[in-house]
Tab-separated table of C-alpha atoms in Angstrom:
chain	number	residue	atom	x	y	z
X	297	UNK	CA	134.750	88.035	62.432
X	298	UNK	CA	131.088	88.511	60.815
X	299	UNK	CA	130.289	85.370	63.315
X	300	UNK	CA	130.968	87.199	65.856
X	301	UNK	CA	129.204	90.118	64.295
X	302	UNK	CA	125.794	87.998	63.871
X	303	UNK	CA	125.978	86.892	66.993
X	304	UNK	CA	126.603	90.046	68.549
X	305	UNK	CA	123.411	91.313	66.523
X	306	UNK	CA	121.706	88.341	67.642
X	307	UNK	CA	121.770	89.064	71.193
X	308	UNK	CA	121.018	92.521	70.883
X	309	UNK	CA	117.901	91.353	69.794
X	310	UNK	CA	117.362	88.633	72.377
X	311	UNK	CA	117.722	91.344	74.792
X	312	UNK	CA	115.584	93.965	72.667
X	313	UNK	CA	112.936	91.009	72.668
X	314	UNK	CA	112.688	90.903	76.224
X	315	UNK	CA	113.145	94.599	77.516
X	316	UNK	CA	109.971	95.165	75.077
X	317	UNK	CA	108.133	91.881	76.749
X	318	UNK	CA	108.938	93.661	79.975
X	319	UNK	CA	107.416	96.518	79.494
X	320	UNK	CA	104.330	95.036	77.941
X	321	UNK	CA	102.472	92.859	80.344
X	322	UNK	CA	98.613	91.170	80.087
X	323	UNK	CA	96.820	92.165	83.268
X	324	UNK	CA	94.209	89.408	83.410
X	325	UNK	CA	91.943	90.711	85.753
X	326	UNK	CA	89.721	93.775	85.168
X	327	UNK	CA	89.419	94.843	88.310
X	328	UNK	CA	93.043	95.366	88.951
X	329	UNK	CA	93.296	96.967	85.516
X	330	UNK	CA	90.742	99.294	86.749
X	331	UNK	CA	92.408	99.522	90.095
X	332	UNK	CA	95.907	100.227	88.343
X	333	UNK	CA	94.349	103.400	86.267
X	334	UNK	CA	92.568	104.697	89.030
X	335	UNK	CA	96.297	104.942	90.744
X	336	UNK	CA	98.412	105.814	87.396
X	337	UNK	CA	96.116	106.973	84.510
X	338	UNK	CA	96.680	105.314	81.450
X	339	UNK	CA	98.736	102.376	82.424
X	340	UNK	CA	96.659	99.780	81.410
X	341	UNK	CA	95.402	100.551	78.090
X	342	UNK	CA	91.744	99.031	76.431
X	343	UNK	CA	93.491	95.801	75.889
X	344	UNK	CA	94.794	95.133	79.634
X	345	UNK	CA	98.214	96.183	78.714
X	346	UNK	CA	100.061	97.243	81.156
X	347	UNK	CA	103.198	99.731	80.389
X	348	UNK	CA	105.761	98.716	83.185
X	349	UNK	CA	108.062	101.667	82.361
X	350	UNK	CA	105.266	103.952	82.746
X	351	UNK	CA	106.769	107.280	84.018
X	352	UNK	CA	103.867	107.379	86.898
X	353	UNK	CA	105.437	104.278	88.606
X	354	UNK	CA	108.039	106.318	90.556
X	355	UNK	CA	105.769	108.289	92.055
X	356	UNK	CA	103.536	105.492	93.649
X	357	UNK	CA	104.344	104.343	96.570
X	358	UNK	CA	101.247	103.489	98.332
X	359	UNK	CA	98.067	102.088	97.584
X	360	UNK	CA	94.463	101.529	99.229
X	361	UNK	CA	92.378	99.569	96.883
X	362	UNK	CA	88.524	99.392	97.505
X	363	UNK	CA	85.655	96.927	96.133
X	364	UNK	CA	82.474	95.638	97.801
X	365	UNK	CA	79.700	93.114	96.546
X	366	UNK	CA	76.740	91.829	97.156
X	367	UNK	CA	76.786	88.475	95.918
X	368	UNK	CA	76.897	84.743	96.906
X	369	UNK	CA	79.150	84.099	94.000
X	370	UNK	CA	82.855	83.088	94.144
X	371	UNK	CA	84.890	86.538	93.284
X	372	UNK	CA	88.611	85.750	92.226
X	373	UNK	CA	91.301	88.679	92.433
X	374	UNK	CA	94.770	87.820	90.781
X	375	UNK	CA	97.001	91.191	91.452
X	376	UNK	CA	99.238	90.350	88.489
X	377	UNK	CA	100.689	93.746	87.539
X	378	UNK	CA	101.494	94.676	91.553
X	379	UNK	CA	105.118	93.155	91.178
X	380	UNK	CA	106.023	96.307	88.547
X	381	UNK	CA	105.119	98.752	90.978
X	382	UNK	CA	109.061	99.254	91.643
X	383	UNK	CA	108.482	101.994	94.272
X	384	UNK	CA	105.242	100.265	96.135
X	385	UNK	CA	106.395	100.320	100.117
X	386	UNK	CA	102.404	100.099	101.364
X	387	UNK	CA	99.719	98.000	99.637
X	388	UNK	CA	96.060	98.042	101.583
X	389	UNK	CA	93.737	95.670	99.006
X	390	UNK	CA	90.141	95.687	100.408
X	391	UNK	CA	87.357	93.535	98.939
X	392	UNK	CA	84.058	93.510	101.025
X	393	UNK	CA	81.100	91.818	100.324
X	394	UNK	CA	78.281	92.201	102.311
X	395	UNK	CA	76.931	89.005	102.005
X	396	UNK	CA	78.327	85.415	102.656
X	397	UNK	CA	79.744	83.928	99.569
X	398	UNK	CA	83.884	82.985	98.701
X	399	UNK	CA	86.639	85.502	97.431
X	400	UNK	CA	89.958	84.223	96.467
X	401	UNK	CA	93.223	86.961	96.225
X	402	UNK	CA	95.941	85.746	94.492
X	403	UNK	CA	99.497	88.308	94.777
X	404	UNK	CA	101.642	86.185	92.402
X	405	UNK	CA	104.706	87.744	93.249
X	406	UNK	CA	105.613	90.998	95.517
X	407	UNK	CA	106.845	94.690	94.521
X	408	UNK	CA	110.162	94.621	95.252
X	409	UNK	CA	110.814	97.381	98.123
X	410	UNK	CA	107.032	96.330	99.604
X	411	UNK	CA	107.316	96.836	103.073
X	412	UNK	CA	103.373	96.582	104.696
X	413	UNK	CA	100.913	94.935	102.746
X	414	UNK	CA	96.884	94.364	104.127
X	415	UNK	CA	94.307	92.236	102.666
X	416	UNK	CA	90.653	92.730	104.388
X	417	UNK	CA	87.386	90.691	103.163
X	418	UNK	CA	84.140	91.220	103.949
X	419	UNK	CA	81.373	88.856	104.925
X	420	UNK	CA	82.812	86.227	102.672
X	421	UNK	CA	85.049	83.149	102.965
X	422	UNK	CA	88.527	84.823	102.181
X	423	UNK	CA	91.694	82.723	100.637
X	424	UNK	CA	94.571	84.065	100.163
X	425	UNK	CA	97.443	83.092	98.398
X	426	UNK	CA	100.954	84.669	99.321
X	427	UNK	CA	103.909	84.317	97.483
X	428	UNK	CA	107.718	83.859	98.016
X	429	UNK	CA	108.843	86.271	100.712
X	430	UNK	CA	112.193	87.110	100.029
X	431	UNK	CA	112.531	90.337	100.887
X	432	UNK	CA	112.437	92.073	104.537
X	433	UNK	CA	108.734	93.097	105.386
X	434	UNK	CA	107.637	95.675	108.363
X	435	UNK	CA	104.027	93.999	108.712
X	436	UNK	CA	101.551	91.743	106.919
X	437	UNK	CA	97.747	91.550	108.504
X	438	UNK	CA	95.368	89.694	107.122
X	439	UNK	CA	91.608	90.208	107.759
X	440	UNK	CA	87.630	89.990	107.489
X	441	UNK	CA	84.459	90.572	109.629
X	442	UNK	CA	84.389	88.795	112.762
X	443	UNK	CA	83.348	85.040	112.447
X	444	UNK	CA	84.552	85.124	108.964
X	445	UNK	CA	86.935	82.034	107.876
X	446	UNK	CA	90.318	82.931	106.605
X	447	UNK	CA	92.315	80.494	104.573
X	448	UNK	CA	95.978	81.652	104.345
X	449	UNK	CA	98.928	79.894	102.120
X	450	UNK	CA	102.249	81.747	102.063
X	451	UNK	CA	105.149	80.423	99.977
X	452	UNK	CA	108.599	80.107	101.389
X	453	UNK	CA	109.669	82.845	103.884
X	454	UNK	CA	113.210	83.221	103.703
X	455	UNK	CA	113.932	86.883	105.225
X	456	UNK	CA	112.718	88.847	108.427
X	457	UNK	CA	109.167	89.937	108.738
X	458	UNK	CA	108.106	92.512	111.687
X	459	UNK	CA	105.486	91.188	112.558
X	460	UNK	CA	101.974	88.986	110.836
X	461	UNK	CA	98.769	89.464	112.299
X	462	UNK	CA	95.698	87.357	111.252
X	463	UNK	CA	92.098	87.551	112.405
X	464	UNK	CA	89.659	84.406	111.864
X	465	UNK	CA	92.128	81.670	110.405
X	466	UNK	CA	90.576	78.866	109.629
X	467	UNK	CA	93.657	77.192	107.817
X	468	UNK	CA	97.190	77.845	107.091
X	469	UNK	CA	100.297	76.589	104.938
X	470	UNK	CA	103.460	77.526	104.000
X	471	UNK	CA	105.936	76.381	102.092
X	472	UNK	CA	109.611	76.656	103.273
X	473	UNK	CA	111.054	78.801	106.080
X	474	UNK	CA	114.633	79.971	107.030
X	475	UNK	CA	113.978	83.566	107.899
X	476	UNK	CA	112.011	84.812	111.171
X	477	UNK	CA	109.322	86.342	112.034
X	478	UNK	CA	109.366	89.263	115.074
X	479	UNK	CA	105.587	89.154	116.036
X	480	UNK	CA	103.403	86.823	114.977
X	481	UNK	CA	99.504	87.056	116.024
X	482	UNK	CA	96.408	85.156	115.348
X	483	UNK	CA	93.226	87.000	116.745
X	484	UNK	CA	90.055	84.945	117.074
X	485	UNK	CA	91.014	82.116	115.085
X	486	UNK	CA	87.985	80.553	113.100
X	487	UNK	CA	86.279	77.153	115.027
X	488	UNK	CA	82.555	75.717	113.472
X	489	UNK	CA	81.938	72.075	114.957
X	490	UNK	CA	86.012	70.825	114.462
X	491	UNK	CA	88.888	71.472	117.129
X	492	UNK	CA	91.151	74.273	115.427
X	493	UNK	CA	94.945	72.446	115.493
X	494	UNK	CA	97.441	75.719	115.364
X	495	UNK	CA	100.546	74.551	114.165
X	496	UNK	CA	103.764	76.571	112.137
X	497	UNK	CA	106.244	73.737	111.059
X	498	UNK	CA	109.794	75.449	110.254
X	499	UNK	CA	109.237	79.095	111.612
X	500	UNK	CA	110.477	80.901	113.782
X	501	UNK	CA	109.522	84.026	115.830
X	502	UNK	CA	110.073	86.365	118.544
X	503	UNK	CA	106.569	86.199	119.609
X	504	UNK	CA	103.843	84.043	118.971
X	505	UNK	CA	100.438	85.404	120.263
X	506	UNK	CA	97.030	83.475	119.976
X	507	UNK	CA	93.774	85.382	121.428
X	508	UNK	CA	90.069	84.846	120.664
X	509	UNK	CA	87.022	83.371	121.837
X	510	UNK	CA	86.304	80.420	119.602
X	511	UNK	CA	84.910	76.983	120.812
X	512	UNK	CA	88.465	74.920	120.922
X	513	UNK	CA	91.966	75.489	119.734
X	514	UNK	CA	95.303	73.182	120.059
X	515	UNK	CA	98.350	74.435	119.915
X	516	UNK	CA	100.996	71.883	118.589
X	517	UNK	CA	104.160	73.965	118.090
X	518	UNK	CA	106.943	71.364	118.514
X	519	UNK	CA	108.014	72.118	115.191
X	520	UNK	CA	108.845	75.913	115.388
X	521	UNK	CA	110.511	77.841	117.861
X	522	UNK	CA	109.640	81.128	119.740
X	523	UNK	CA	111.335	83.174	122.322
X	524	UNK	CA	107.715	84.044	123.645
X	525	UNK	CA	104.225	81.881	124.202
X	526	UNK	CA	100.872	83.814	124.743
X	527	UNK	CA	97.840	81.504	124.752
X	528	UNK	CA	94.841	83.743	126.109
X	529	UNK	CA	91.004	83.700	126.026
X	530	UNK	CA	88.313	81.139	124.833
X	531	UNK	CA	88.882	77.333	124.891
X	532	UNK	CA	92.015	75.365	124.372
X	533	UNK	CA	94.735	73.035	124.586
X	534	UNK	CA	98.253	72.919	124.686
X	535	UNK	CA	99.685	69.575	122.912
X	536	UNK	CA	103.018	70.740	122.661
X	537	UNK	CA	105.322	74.143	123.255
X	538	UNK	CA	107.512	75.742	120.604
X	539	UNK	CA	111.135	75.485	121.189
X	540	UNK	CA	113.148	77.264	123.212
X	541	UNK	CA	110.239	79.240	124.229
X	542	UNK	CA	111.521	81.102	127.890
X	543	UNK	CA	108.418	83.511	128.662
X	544	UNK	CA	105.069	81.736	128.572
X	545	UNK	CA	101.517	83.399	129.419
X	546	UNK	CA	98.198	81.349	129.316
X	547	UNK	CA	94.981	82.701	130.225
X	548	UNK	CA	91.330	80.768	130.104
X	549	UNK	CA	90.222	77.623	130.007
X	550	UNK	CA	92.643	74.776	129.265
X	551	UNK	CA	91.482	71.117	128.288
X	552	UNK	CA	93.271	68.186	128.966
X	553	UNK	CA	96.668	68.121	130.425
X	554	UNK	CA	99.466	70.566	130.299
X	555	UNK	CA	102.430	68.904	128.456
X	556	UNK	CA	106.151	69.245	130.783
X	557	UNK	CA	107.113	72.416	130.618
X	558	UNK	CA	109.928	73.593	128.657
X	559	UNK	CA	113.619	73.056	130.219
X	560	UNK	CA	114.228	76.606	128.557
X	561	UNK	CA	111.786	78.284	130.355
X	562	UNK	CA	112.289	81.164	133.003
X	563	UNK	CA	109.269	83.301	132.795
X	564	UNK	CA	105.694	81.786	133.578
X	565	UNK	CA	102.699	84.075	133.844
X	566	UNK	CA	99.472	81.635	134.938
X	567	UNK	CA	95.905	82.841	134.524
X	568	UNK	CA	93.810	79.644	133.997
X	569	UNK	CA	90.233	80.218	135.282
X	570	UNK	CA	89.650	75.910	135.618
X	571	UNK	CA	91.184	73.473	138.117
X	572	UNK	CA	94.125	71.941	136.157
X	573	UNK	CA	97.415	70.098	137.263
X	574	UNK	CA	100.464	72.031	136.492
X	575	UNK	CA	103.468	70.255	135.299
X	576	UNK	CA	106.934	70.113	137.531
X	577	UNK	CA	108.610	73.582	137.147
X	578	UNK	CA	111.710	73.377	135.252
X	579	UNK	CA	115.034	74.484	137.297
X	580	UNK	CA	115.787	77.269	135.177
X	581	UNK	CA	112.127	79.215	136.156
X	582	UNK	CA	112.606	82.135	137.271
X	583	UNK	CA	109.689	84.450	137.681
X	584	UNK	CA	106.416	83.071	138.536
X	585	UNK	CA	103.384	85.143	138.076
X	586	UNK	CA	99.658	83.730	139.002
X	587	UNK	CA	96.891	85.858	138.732
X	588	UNK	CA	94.016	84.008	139.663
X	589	UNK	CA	92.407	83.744	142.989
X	590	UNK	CA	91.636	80.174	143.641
X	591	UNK	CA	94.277	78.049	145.274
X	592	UNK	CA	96.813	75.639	143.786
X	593	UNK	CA	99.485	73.064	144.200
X	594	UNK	CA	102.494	74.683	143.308
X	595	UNK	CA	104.490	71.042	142.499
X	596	UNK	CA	108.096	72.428	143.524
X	597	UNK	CA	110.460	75.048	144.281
X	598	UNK	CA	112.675	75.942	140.966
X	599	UNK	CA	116.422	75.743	141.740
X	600	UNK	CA	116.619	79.316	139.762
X	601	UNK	CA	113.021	81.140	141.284
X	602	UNK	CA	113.605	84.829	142.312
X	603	UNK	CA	110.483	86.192	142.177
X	604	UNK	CA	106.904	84.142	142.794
X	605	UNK	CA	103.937	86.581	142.736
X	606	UNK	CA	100.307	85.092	143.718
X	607	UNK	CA	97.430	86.767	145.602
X	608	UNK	CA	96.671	83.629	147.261
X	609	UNK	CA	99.621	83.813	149.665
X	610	UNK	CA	98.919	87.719	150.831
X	611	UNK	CA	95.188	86.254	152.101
X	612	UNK	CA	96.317	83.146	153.522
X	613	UNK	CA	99.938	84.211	154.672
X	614	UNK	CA	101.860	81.215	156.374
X	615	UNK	CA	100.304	78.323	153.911
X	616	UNK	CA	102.798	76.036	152.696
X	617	UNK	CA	102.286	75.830	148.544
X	618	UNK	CA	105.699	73.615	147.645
């Protein structure tokens, strides 16, 4: 009986131990501490403790932090302390520096009803270091000034995610994925001398959407699978689709040669502004939509085409083009 009494005692304490650990958290970084008490007063105290049961926490539930430089050194951000922020649903974090130099932002771990979250540098080289995503998210973008290399890293994604846009990516990685991703976006990815290879093993998405103007980019999307292809502007290659992919739209300038087309596939929309042999048409196409004016060999007929819209054929009406 007093055995059981000790060790009733015991774990009291255990649990007293940690509830008080809980609450009292190191926030390494200053300018989050400073960040934090600009958006609950008094959180952090002089020491960079953070209260996590801080009665102000209920009543934030969005966020737009603000710092610029002007510096060439390396700035790191760790946003240790974000994860108590139990009622946090929008988080805009937005360092800028005004001259080239590196800034690394680290979010260890997410609030836990986070629902849009935005990270914007400035003239620097931005990384940015994601964690687990196990929770449903409405949008993540990702950002800096135009020509400005992003280097992205999520952890595993393992729920649904509305949609992930990111402007100038100049590398990605990811650790495990079983959840999906509605829209997913990459504007301008970032190209120097070296051919940008675009590639999302695992995922999978609704949409996948590249768009810029940079010197070359392959796509080689075997790996993950997407209802919906657009490749448009600048330079680039296709070295392999997603899967299952049925709508594809390409616009600009395409080197090399166009991989076989999908079997899946049943929408095709074809704006390629250079002379370049299109693949056999899979049977199951069913909408064909070319928008530039310069004639083509259309290679065959699909068994399953309704609908094949081309200006071509309304100037020179009675030419054969399968």
């Amino acid at each position: 009986m007093r055995f059981h009494l000790l060790l009733r005692i015991a774990s009291f304490m255990l649990l007293l131990v940690a509830a008080t650990a809980r609450a009292q958290v190191f926030i390494p970084d200053t300018l989050v501490r400073g960040w934090l008490n600009q958006s609950i007063p008094g959180i952090v105290d002089a020491n960079g403790i953070m209260d996590t049961t801080h009665a102000g926490i209920a009543g934030c539930d969005s966020l737009n932090w603000y710092a610029s430089n002007f510096t060439t050194d390396s700035t790191w951000i760790d946003l240790t302390g974000v994860q108590y922020l139990d009622y946090l649903e929008v988080l805009a974090v937005r360092h800028i520096d005004q001259i080239p130099g590196w800034t690394r932002i680290n979010l260890p771990e997410l609030p836990p009803v986070l629902s849009d979250l935005t990270i914007q540098f400035g003239m620097e080289h931005g990384v940015i270091l994601l964690p687990d995503m196990d929770q449903p998210m409405a949008r993540i973008a990702i950002s800096s000034f135009p020509s400005v290399a992003l280097d992205v890293t999520f952890g595993s994604i393992t729920d649904t995610i509305g949609s992930i846009t990111i402007w100038n990516l100049h590398s990605f990685a990811s650790g495990s994925f079983s959840g999906y991703v509605e829209d997913l976006k990459l504007t301008e990815p970032e190209v120097n001398m070296d051919t940008l290879v675009i590639s999302f093993p695992g995922w999978s998405c609704g949409t996948l959407a590249i768009e810029g103007f940079p010197s070359v980019i392959a796509a080689d999307l075997a790996n993950m699978s997407a209802n919906r292809f657009e490749f448009l502007d600048g330079v680039k290659m296709v070295l392999s689709w997603p899967m299952a992919v049925t709508d594809i739209h390409l616009e600009g300038t395409f080197w090399g040669v166009i991989p076989a087309w999908p079997t899946t596939l049943t929408d095709l929309r074809w704006d390629v502004f250079n002379d370049v042999c299109i693949p056999l048409f899979p049977d199951a196409l069913e909408r064909i939509q070319i928008i530039g004016q310069n004639e083509l060999c259309i290679p065959n007929r699909p068994a399953a085409l309704q609908q094949l819209s081309w200006q071509h054929l309304w100037n020179n009406p009675g030419v054969t083009i399968y």
